[in-house]
CSV table of C-alpha atoms in Angstrom, one decimal:
chain,number,residue,atom,x,y,z
A,1317,MET,CA,-80.6,151.6,3.7
A,1318,GLU,CA,-77.9,153.1,1.5
A,1319,ASN,CA,-76.2,155.0,4.3
A,1320,GLN,CA,-75.9,151.9,6.5
A,1321,GLN,CA,-72.3,151.8,7.7
A,1322,PRO,CA,-70.8,148.3,7.6
A,1323,ILE,CA,-68.5,147.0,10.2
A,1324,ASN,CA,-65.0,148.0,9.3
A,1325,THR,CA,-63.4,144.7,8.4
A,1326,SER,CA,-60.0,146.4,7.8
A,1327,LEU,CA,-59.9,147.1,11.6
A,1328,SER,CA,-59.6,143.4,12.2
A,1329,GLY,CA,-57.8,142.0,9.1
A,1330,LYS,CA,-54.0,142.0,9.8
A,1331,PHE,CA,-54.7,142.4,13.6
A,1332,VAL,CA,-56.7,139.1,13.8
A,1333,LYS,CA,-54.1,137.2,11.7
A,1334,ASN,CA,-51.3,138.3,14.1
A,1335,LEU,CA,-53.6,137.5,17.1
A,1336,ALA,CA,-54.2,134.0,15.8
A,1337,SER,CA,-50.5,133.4,15.7
A,1338,TYR,CA,-50.1,134.7,19.3
A,1339,VAL,CA,-52.9,132.4,20.4
A,1340,PHE,CA,-51.3,129.4,18.8
A,1341,VAL,CA,-48.0,130.1,20.6
A,1342,ALA,CA,-49.8,130.8,23.8
A,1343,LEU,CA,-51.6,127.4,23.6
A,1344,LEU,CA,-48.3,125.6,23.1
A,1345,LEU,CA,-46.7,127.4,26.1
A,1346,GLY,CA,-49.8,126.5,28.1
A,1347,VAL,CA,-49.2,122.8,27.3
A,1348,VAL,CA,-45.5,123.1,28.3
A,1349,VAL,CA,-46.3,124.9,31.6
A,1350,GLY,CA,-49.1,122.5,32.4
A,1351,HIS,CA,-47.1,119.4,31.8
A,1352,TYR,CA,-43.8,120.4,33.4
A,1353,PHE,CA,-45.0,122.8,36.1
A,1354,PRO,CA,-48.4,121.5,37.1
A,1355,GLU,CA,-48.4,123.2,40.5
A,1356,LYS,CA,-48.1,126.6,38.7
A,1357,GLY,CA,-50.4,125.8,35.8
A,1358,ILE,CA,-53.2,124.8,38.1
A,1359,ARG,CA,-53.3,128.4,39.5
A,1360,LEU,CA,-53.6,130.0,36.0
A,1361,ASP,CA,-57.2,129.3,35.3
A,1362,PHE,CA,-58.1,132.8,36.6
A,1363,LEU,CA,-56.5,134.2,33.4
A,1364,GLY,CA,-59.1,132.7,31.2
A,1365,THR,CA,-62.1,133.3,33.4
A,1366,SER,CA,-61.1,136.9,34.1
A,1367,PHE,CA,-60.8,137.6,30.4
A,1368,LEU,CA,-64.3,136.3,29.8
A,1369,TYR,CA,-65.7,138.4,32.6
A,1370,LEU,CA,-63.9,141.4,31.2
A,1371,ILE,CA,-65.3,141.2,27.7
A,1372,GLU,CA,-68.9,140.1,28.6
A,1373,PRO,CA,-70.1,143.7,29.3
A,1374,PHE,CA,-69.1,144.7,25.8
A,1375,ILE,CA,-70.1,141.5,23.9
A,1376,GLN,CA,-73.7,141.7,25.0
A,1377,PRO,CA,-74.3,145.3,23.8
A,1378,VAL,CA,-72.6,144.6,20.5
A,1379,ILE,CA,-74.9,141.5,19.9
A,1380,PHE,CA,-77.9,143.6,21.0
A,1381,LEU,CA,-77.0,146.5,18.6
A,1382,THR,CA,-76.2,144.1,15.8
A,1383,ILE,CA,-79.7,142.6,16.0
A,1384,VAL,CA,-81.5,146.0,16.3
A,1385,ILE,CA,-79.6,147.5,13.4
A,1386,GLY,CA,-80.1,144.3,11.3
A,1387,VAL,CA,-83.9,144.1,11.9
A,1388,SER,CA,-84.5,147.9,11.6
A,1389,GLY,CA,-82.4,148.1,8.5
A,1390,VAL,CA,-84.5,145.6,6.6
A,1391,GLY,CA,-87.4,148.0,6.6
A,1392,ASN,CA,-89.7,145.2,5.7
A,1393,LEU,CA,-91.3,143.1,8.4
A,1394,LYS,CA,-92.3,140.4,5.9
A,1395,LYS,CA,-88.5,139.9,5.2
A,1396,VAL,CA,-87.8,139.7,9.0
A,1397,ARG,CA,-90.4,137.1,9.4
A,1398,SER,CA,-89.1,135.2,6.3
A,1399,ILE,CA,-85.5,135.2,7.6
A,1400,SER,CA,-86.5,134.2,11.2
A,1401,PHE,CA,-88.9,131.4,10.0
A,1402,LYS,CA,-86.3,130.0,7.6
A,1403,ALA,CA,-83.5,130.3,10.2
A,1404,ILE,CA,-85.4,128.6,13.0
A,1405,THR,CA,-86.7,125.8,10.7
A,1406,TYR,CA,-83.2,125.2,9.4
A,1407,PHE,CA,-81.8,125.2,13.0
A,1408,ILE,CA,-84.4,122.7,14.2
A,1409,ILE,CA,-83.7,120.4,11.2
A,1410,ILE,CA,-79.9,120.6,11.5
A,1411,THR,CA,-79.7,120.1,15.3
A,1412,THR,CA,-82.1,117.2,15.1
A,1413,LEU,CA,-79.8,115.6,12.5
A,1414,ALA,CA,-76.9,116.3,14.9
A,1415,ILE,CA,-78.7,114.6,17.8
A,1416,LEU,CA,-79.6,111.5,15.6
A,1417,LEU,CA,-76.0,111.4,14.4
A,1418,GLY,CA,-74.8,111.5,18.1
A,1419,VAL,CA,-77.1,108.6,19.0
A,1420,ALA,CA,-76.1,106.5,16.0
A,1421,SER,CA,-72.4,107.1,16.7
A,1422,ALA,CA,-72.7,106.2,20.4
A,1423,LEU,CA,-74.7,103.0,19.6
A,1424,PHE,CA,-72.3,102.0,16.9
A,1425,ILE,CA,-68.9,102.8,18.5
A,1426,GLU,CA,-70.1,102.0,22.1
A,1427,PRO,CA,-67.6,104.3,23.9
A,1428,GLY,CA,-68.9,103.1,27.3
A,1429,LYS,CA,-67.8,99.5,26.7
A,1430,ILE,CA,-64.4,99.8,28.4
A,1431,ALA,CA,-62.7,97.9,31.1
A,1432,LYS,CA,-64.5,99.1,34.3
A,1433,SER,CA,-61.3,98.5,36.4
A,1434,ARG,CA,-59.6,101.4,34.6
A,1435,ILE,CA,-62.2,103.9,35.9
A,1436,THR,CA,-60.6,103.8,39.3
A,1437,THR,CA,-57.6,105.7,37.9
A,1438,ILE,CA,-59.8,108.8,37.6
A,1439,ASP,CA,-60.1,111.1,40.6
A,1440,ILE,CA,-63.9,111.1,41.1
A,1441,PRO,CA,-65.3,113.4,43.8
A,1442,SER,CA,-67.2,111.4,46.5
A,1443,LYS,CA,-70.4,113.3,45.6
A,1444,ILE,CA,-71.7,116.2,43.5
A,1445,SER,CA,-73.5,119.1,45.0
A,1446,ASN,CA,-76.9,118.7,43.6
A,1447,ALA,CA,-77.9,122.1,45.0
A,1448,GLU,CA,-75.0,123.6,43.1
A,1449,PHE,CA,-75.9,121.9,39.8
A,1450,ASN,CA,-79.7,122.4,40.1
A,1451,GLY,CA,-79.2,126.0,41.3
A,1452,ASP,CA,-77.0,126.8,38.3
A,1453,SER,CA,-79.4,125.0,35.9
A,1454,PHE,CA,-82.4,126.8,37.3
A,1455,ASN,CA,-80.7,130.2,37.1
A,1456,PHE,CA,-79.4,129.4,33.6
A,1457,LEU,CA,-82.9,128.5,32.4
A,1458,ILE,CA,-84.6,131.5,34.0
A,1459,LEU,CA,-81.9,134.0,33.3
A,1460,ASN,CA,-80.9,132.9,29.8
A,1461,ARG,CA,-79.6,136.3,28.9
A,1462,PRO,CA,-78.9,135.6,25.2
A,1463,LEU,CA,-82.5,134.5,24.5
A,1464,ILE,CA,-83.9,137.5,26.4
A,1465,LEU,CA,-81.5,139.8,24.7
A,1466,LEU,CA,-82.5,138.4,21.3
A,1467,LEU,CA,-86.3,138.9,21.9
A,1468,LEU,CA,-85.8,142.5,23.2
A,1469,ALA,CA,-83.5,143.4,20.3
A,1470,ILE,CA,-85.9,142.0,17.7
A,1471,LEU,CA,-88.8,143.9,19.3
A,1472,LEU,CA,-86.8,147.2,19.4
A,1473,GLY,CA,-85.6,146.7,15.8
A,1474,ILE,CA,-89.2,146.2,14.7
A,1475,ALA,CA,-90.3,149.3,16.6
A,1476,LEU,CA,-87.4,151.3,15.2
A,1477,SER,CA,-88.4,150.3,11.6
A,1478,PHE,CA,-91.7,152.1,12.1
A,1479,SER,CA,-90.0,155.3,13.3
A,1480,ARG,CA,-89.9,158.4,11.1
A,1481,HIS,CA,-86.4,159.0,12.3
A,1482,ARG,CA,-85.2,155.5,11.6
A,1483,GLU,CA,-82.2,156.4,9.5
A,1484,LEU,CA,-80.9,159.0,12.0
A,1485,LEU,CA,-81.4,156.6,14.9
A,1486,VAL,CA,-79.7,153.7,13.1
A,1487,ILE,CA,-76.7,155.9,12.3
A,1488,LYS,CA,-76.4,156.8,16.0
A,1489,LEU,CA,-76.6,153.1,17.0
A,1490,GLN,CA,-74.0,152.2,14.4
A,1491,LYS,CA,-71.6,154.8,15.9
A,1492,VAL,CA,-72.1,153.3,19.4
A,1493,SER,CA,-71.7,149.7,18.0
A,1494,TYR,CA,-68.5,150.7,16.1
A,1495,PHE,CA,-67.1,152.3,19.3
A,1496,LEU,CA,-67.8,149.2,21.3
A,1497,TYR,CA,-66.3,147.1,18.5
A,1498,LYS,CA,-63.1,149.1,18.7
A,1499,ILE,CA,-62.9,148.6,22.5
A,1500,LEU,CA,-63.3,144.9,21.9
A,1501,MET,CA,-60.5,144.9,19.3
A,1502,TYR,CA,-58.1,146.3,22.0
A,1503,LEU,CA,-59.3,143.9,24.6
A,1504,PHE,CA,-58.7,141.0,22.2
A,1505,TYR,CA,-55.0,141.7,22.6
A,1506,LEU,CA,-55.5,139.8,25.9
A,1507,ILE,CA,-56.8,136.7,24.3
A,1508,PRO,CA,-53.4,134.9,24.1
A,1509,ILE,CA,-53.0,135.4,27.9
A,1510,ALA,CA,-56.5,133.9,28.4
A,1511,ALA,CA,-55.7,131.0,26.1
A,1512,PHE,CA,-52.4,130.4,27.9
A,1513,GLY,CA,-54.0,130.3,31.3
A,1514,GLY,CA,-56.8,128.0,30.2
A,1515,MET,CA,-54.6,125.5,28.5
A,1516,ALA,CA,-52.0,125.4,31.4
A,1517,TYR,CA,-54.8,124.8,33.9
A,1518,ALA,CA,-56.4,122.0,31.8
A,1519,VAL,CA,-53.1,120.1,31.3
A,1520,SER,CA,-52.1,120.6,34.9
A,1521,LYS,CA,-55.4,119.4,36.4
A,1522,PHE,CA,-56.2,116.5,34.1
A,1523,GLY,CA,-52.9,115.5,32.4
A,1524,ILE,CA,-52.7,112.8,29.7
A,1525,ASP,CA,-52.7,109.7,31.8
A,1526,SER,CA,-55.9,110.5,33.6
A,1527,LEU,CA,-57.7,110.8,30.2
A,1528,LEU,CA,-56.9,107.3,29.0
A,1529,PRO,CA,-60.1,105.6,30.5
A,1530,LEU,CA,-62.2,108.3,28.8
A,1531,GLY,CA,-60.1,108.3,25.6
A,1532,LYS,CA,-62.8,106.4,23.6
A,1533,LEU,CA,-65.4,108.9,24.6
A,1534,LEU,CA,-63.3,111.8,23.5
A,1535,ALA,CA,-62.4,110.0,20.3
A,1536,THR,CA,-66.1,109.3,19.6
A,1537,THR,CA,-67.1,112.9,20.2
A,1538,TYR,CA,-64.4,114.4,18.1
A,1539,ILE,CA,-64.9,111.9,15.2
A,1540,THR,CA,-68.7,112.4,15.2
A,1541,MET,CA,-68.4,116.2,15.2
A,1542,ALA,CA,-65.8,116.1,12.4
A,1543,PHE,CA,-68.1,113.9,10.4
A,1544,PHE,CA,-71.0,116.3,11.0
A,1545,ILE,CA,-68.9,119.3,9.8
A,1546,PHE,CA,-67.3,117.7,6.7
A,1547,ALA,CA,-70.1,115.3,5.7
A,1548,VAL,CA,-73.4,117.0,6.7
A,1549,LEU,CA,-72.4,120.7,6.4
A,1550,GLY,CA,-70.1,119.8,3.5
A,1551,LEU,CA,-73.0,118.3,1.4
A,1552,ILE,CA,-75.2,121.3,2.1
A,1553,PHE,CA,-72.5,123.7,1.1
A,1554,ARG,CA,-71.8,121.6,-2.1
A,1555,TYR,CA,-75.5,121.9,-3.0
A,1556,TYR,CA,-75.1,125.7,-3.0
A,1557,LYS,CA,-71.7,125.4,-4.8
A,1558,ILE,CA,-69.7,126.6,-1.9
A,1559,SER,CA,-66.5,125.0,-0.8
A,1560,LEU,CA,-66.6,124.1,2.9
A,1561,TRP,CA,-62.8,123.8,3.0
A,1562,LYS,CA,-62.3,127.3,1.6
A,1563,PHE,CA,-64.9,128.6,4.1
A,1564,LEU,CA,-63.0,127.1,7.0
A,1565,ILE,CA,-59.8,128.6,5.8
A,1566,TYR,CA,-61.5,131.9,5.5
A,1567,ILE,CA,-62.6,131.9,9.2
A,1568,LYS,CA,-59.5,130.1,10.5
A,1569,GLU,CA,-58.4,133.1,12.7
A,1570,GLU,CA,-61.8,133.2,14.4
A,1571,LEU,CA,-61.7,129.4,14.9
A,1572,LEU,CA,-58.4,129.6,16.7
A,1573,ILE,CA,-59.7,132.4,18.9
A,1574,VAL,CA,-62.8,130.4,19.8
A,1575,PHE,CA,-60.6,127.4,20.5
A,1576,GLY,CA,-58.2,129.4,22.7
A,1577,THR,CA,-61.0,131.0,24.8
A,1578,SER,CA,-63.5,128.1,24.8
A,1579,SER,CA,-66.2,130.6,23.9
A,1580,SER,CA,-67.8,131.3,20.6
A,1581,ARG,CA,-69.0,134.7,21.8
A,1582,THR,CA,-65.5,136.1,21.8
A,1583,ALA,CA,-65.4,136.0,18.0
A,1584,PHE,CA,-68.9,137.4,17.5
A,1585,PRO,CA,-68.0,140.8,16.1
A,1586,LEU,CA,-65.2,139.2,14.0
A,1587,ILE,CA,-67.4,136.6,12.4
A,1588,VAL,CA,-70.2,139.1,11.7
A,1589,ALA,CA,-67.6,141.2,9.8
A,1590,LYS,CA,-66.2,138.2,7.9
A,1591,LEU,CA,-69.7,136.9,6.8
A,1592,GLU,CA,-70.8,140.4,5.6
A,1593,LYS,CA,-67.5,140.7,3.7
A,1594,ALA,CA,-68.1,137.3,2.1
A,1595,GLY,CA,-71.4,138.4,0.7
A,1596,CYS,CA,-74.1,137.6,3.4
A,1597,SER,CA,-76.6,140.3,3.9
A,1598,LYS,CA,-76.4,142.4,7.0
A,1599,ALA,CA,-80.1,141.5,7.8
A,1600,VAL,CA,-79.4,137.8,7.6
A,1601,VAL,CA,-76.2,137.9,9.7
A,1602,GLY,CA,-77.8,140.2,12.2
A,1603,LEU,CA,-80.6,137.8,12.9
A,1604,CYS,CA,-79.0,134.3,12.2
A,1605,ILE,CA,-75.9,134.6,14.3
A,1606,PRO,CA,-77.6,135.7,17.5
A,1607,LEU,CA,-80.5,133.3,16.9
A,1608,GLY,CA,-78.0,130.5,16.4
A,1609,TYR,CA,-76.4,131.0,19.8
A,1610,SER,CA,-79.6,129.6,21.3
A,1611,PHE,CA,-81.1,127.4,18.6
A,1612,ASN,CA,-78.3,126.2,16.3
A,1613,LEU,CA,-75.9,124.4,18.7
A,1614,ALA,CA,-74.9,121.4,16.7
A,1615,GLY,CA,-71.9,120.6,18.9
A,1616,ALA,CA,-74.1,120.4,22.0
A,1617,SER,CA,-76.6,118.4,20.1
A,1618,ILE,CA,-73.9,115.8,19.3
A,1619,PHE,CA,-72.2,115.9,22.7
A,1620,LEU,CA,-75.4,115.3,24.8
A,1621,PRO,CA,-76.5,112.0,23.3
A,1622,ILE,CA,-73.0,110.6,23.2
A,1623,CYS,CA,-72.4,111.3,26.8
A,1624,THR,CA,-75.8,110.1,27.9
A,1625,LEU,CA,-75.4,106.8,26.1
A,1626,PHE,CA,-71.8,106.5,27.2
A,1627,VAL,CA,-73.0,106.6,30.9
A,1628,ALA,CA,-75.7,104.0,30.0
A,1629,GLN,CA,-73.1,101.7,28.6
A,1630,LEU,CA,-70.6,102.3,31.3
A,1631,PHE,CA,-73.1,101.5,34.1
A,1632,ASP,CA,-74.9,98.7,32.2
A,1633,ILE,CA,-78.2,100.6,32.1
A,1634,PRO,CA,-80.5,98.8,29.7
A,1635,LEU,CA,-82.2,101.1,27.2
A,1636,SER,CA,-85.3,100.2,25.1
A,1637,LEU,CA,-86.4,102.0,21.9
A,1638,GLU,CA,-88.8,104.0,24.0
A,1639,ASP,CA,-85.9,105.1,26.3
A,1640,ILE,CA,-83.8,106.2,23.3
A,1641,ALA,CA,-86.8,108.1,21.9
A,1642,ALA,CA,-87.2,109.8,25.3
A,1643,ILE,CA,-83.5,110.7,25.3
A,1644,ILE,CA,-83.8,112.3,21.9
A,1645,LEU,CA,-86.9,114.3,22.8
A,1646,VAL,CA,-85.3,115.6,26.1
A,1647,ILE,CA,-82.0,116.5,24.3
A,1648,MET,CA,-84.0,118.4,21.6
A,1649,ILE,CA,-85.0,120.7,24.4
A,1650,THR,CA,-81.9,120.8,26.7
A,1651,SER,CA,-79.5,121.3,23.8
A,1652,LYS,CA,-81.2,124.7,23.1
A,1653,VAL,CA,-80.2,126.0,26.5
A,1654,ALA,CA,-76.5,125.2,26.0
A,1655,SER,CA,-75.5,128.8,25.2
A,1656,GLY,CA,-74.5,132.0,26.9
A,1657,VAL,CA,-71.5,130.9,29.0
A,1658,PRO,CA,-68.4,128.7,28.4
A,1659,GLY,CA,-69.1,125.2,29.6
A,1660,SER,CA,-72.8,125.6,29.5
A,1661,GLY,CA,-73.0,122.4,27.5
A,1662,PHE,CA,-72.2,120.6,30.8
A,1663,ILE,CA,-75.1,122.4,32.5
A,1664,ALA,CA,-77.3,121.2,29.7
A,1665,LEU,CA,-76.0,117.6,30.3
A,1666,THR,CA,-76.9,118.0,34.0
A,1667,ILE,CA,-80.4,119.1,33.1
A,1668,THR,CA,-80.7,116.1,30.7
A,1669,PHE,CA,-79.6,113.6,33.5
A,1670,THR,CA,-81.9,115.1,36.1
A,1671,THR,CA,-84.9,115.1,33.7
A,1672,LEU,CA,-84.5,111.5,32.5
A,1673,HIS,CA,-84.1,110.1,36.1
A,1674,LYS,CA,-82.6,106.9,34.8
A,1675,PHE,CA,-79.0,108.0,34.9
A,1676,PRO,CA,-76.8,108.3,38.0
A,1677,VAL,CA,-76.0,112.0,38.7
A,1678,GLU,CA,-72.7,110.8,40.1
A,1679,ALA,CA,-71.5,110.0,36.6
A,1680,LEU,CA,-71.4,113.7,36.0
A,1681,ALA,CA,-68.2,113.8,38.1
A,1682,LEU,CA,-66.6,111.4,35.7
A,1683,LEU,CA,-67.6,113.4,32.7
A,1684,PHE,CA,-66.6,116.7,34.3
A,1685,SER,CA,-63.0,115.5,34.5
A,1686,VAL,CA,-62.8,115.7,30.7
A,1687,ASP,CA,-65.3,118.4,30.0
A,1688,LYS,CA,-62.6,121.0,29.3
A,1689,PHE,CA,-61.5,118.9,26.3
A,1690,MET,CA,-65.0,118.0,25.2
A,1691,ASN,CA,-65.8,121.7,25.4
A,1692,GLU,CA,-63.2,122.6,22.8
A,1693,ALA,CA,-64.9,120.3,20.1
A,1694,ARG,CA,-68.4,121.4,21.2
A,1695,THR,CA,-67.6,125.1,20.9
A,1696,ILE,CA,-65.8,124.8,17.6
A,1697,THR,CA,-68.7,122.8,16.1
A,1698,ASN,CA,-71.3,125.2,17.4
A,1699,PHE,CA,-69.3,128.1,15.9
A,1700,ILE,CA,-68.8,126.5,12.5
A,1701,GLY,CA,-72.4,125.4,12.4
A,1702,ASN,CA,-73.6,128.9,13.3
A,1703,ALA,CA,-71.4,130.6,10.7
A,1704,ALA,CA,-72.4,128.1,8.0
A,1705,GLY,CA,-76.1,128.6,8.9
A,1706,ALA,CA,-75.8,132.3,8.1
A,1707,VAL,CA,-74.4,131.5,4.7
A,1708,ILE,CA,-77.1,128.9,4.0
A,1709,ILE,CA,-80.0,131.2,5.1
A,1710,SER,CA,-78.5,134.0,2.9
A,1711,LYS,CA,-78.6,131.6,0.0
A,1712,LEU,CA,-82.1,130.5,0.8
A,1713,GLU,CA,-83.2,134.2,1.0
A,1714,LYS,CA,-81.4,134.8,-2.3
A,1715,ASP,CA,-79.6,137.6,-0.4
A,1716,PHE,CA,-76.0,136.5,-1.0
A,1717,THR,CA,-73.8,138.7,-3.1
A,1718,PRO,CA,-70.4,137.0,-3.7
A,1719,ASN,CA,-67.4,139.2,-3.1
A,1720,PRO,CA,-64.7,138.8,-5.8
A,1721,GLU,CA,-62.1,139.2,-3.1
A,1722,VAL,CA,-63.4,136.2,-1.2
A,1723,ASP,CA,-63.6,133.1,-3.4
A,1724,LEU,CA,-65.6,130.4,-1.6
A,1725,SER,CA,-66.9,128.7,-4.7
A,1726,ILE,CA,-66.2,125.1,-5.6
A,1727,THR,CA,-63.5,124.7,-8.3
A,1728,ASN,CA,-63.5,121.6,-10.4
């Protein structure tokens, strides 16, 4: 559609760069407050959670409208099917590779092989409320809003593509989307406050010393996710003659926002604008990014097997090849529900444990003590993998038009 109005990237250009600087300063202040004033820092968690509750009513409609406009704007159901099929196939392949990488990393590094006497330094709750975990997991599976939103938006977009008044309706939807986007831009001024509160709380509650027994687990997770980004995604990008390093620099502001808020959804409208500006088609971005929130969670796919095998090693649970195969199959399913809310990867881990039956649910308390720090790596990896997926699918669809202003090509 020629009259299709793109998201105004100039609205977020300088603003986002300044915002990223504020977030960085806020994170440093959060570390200082959490370390030197822990009794105050522990009470600041509400700043982060309140911000997420504040933007959620706007994020969901923006995602919904992006999908509807993207699908209806294609005007060709065959192309919608092509994009969806290629995207889901790619997501399944890439997340399966991530799971296998997580299993291999945990078996090779053996993060659970640590001195058991050191575990007593962790403040582990006497028991976990199974009702709370199972209730949250059940609600999360039944009321997985991103997936329901995705299906409804695709159906509405398809129905809209058959309408005689399609162009007029799409223009009206674009105006609503742009209005919501502008509101989000103003709300994003609060991101540094949310980042400050979240970091102050994390440092106050867990500190540095309490993380030492789980340092090997954290190191294994971060190293494996870094390897996935730079080796796996880097090789795929190189095949398409795109520099992964340039791409990461291009989206650095969004990465800092995701890190500061522990939620990839906060940067949704920003990454959509960035990808379209880089040359990805509106149709591909409108389908791939929302689809990726449920099906392309590489960070969760790495996190789940590492944590599961960590517990097996820590509690000396013997695992056969059949057991490892069962773990992989279960995680292929549970990793797909780790979306929608910050920390949902931990809910997926709970579902994994309760499904496998071989792992003590009490170990979740131990893992929960560092989940805040695991969540940062998990969310960043999910976000990078999702953004990279949109670029790769655009290339597969031969629907990528390089922007001379955004040089992402590999230079020899």
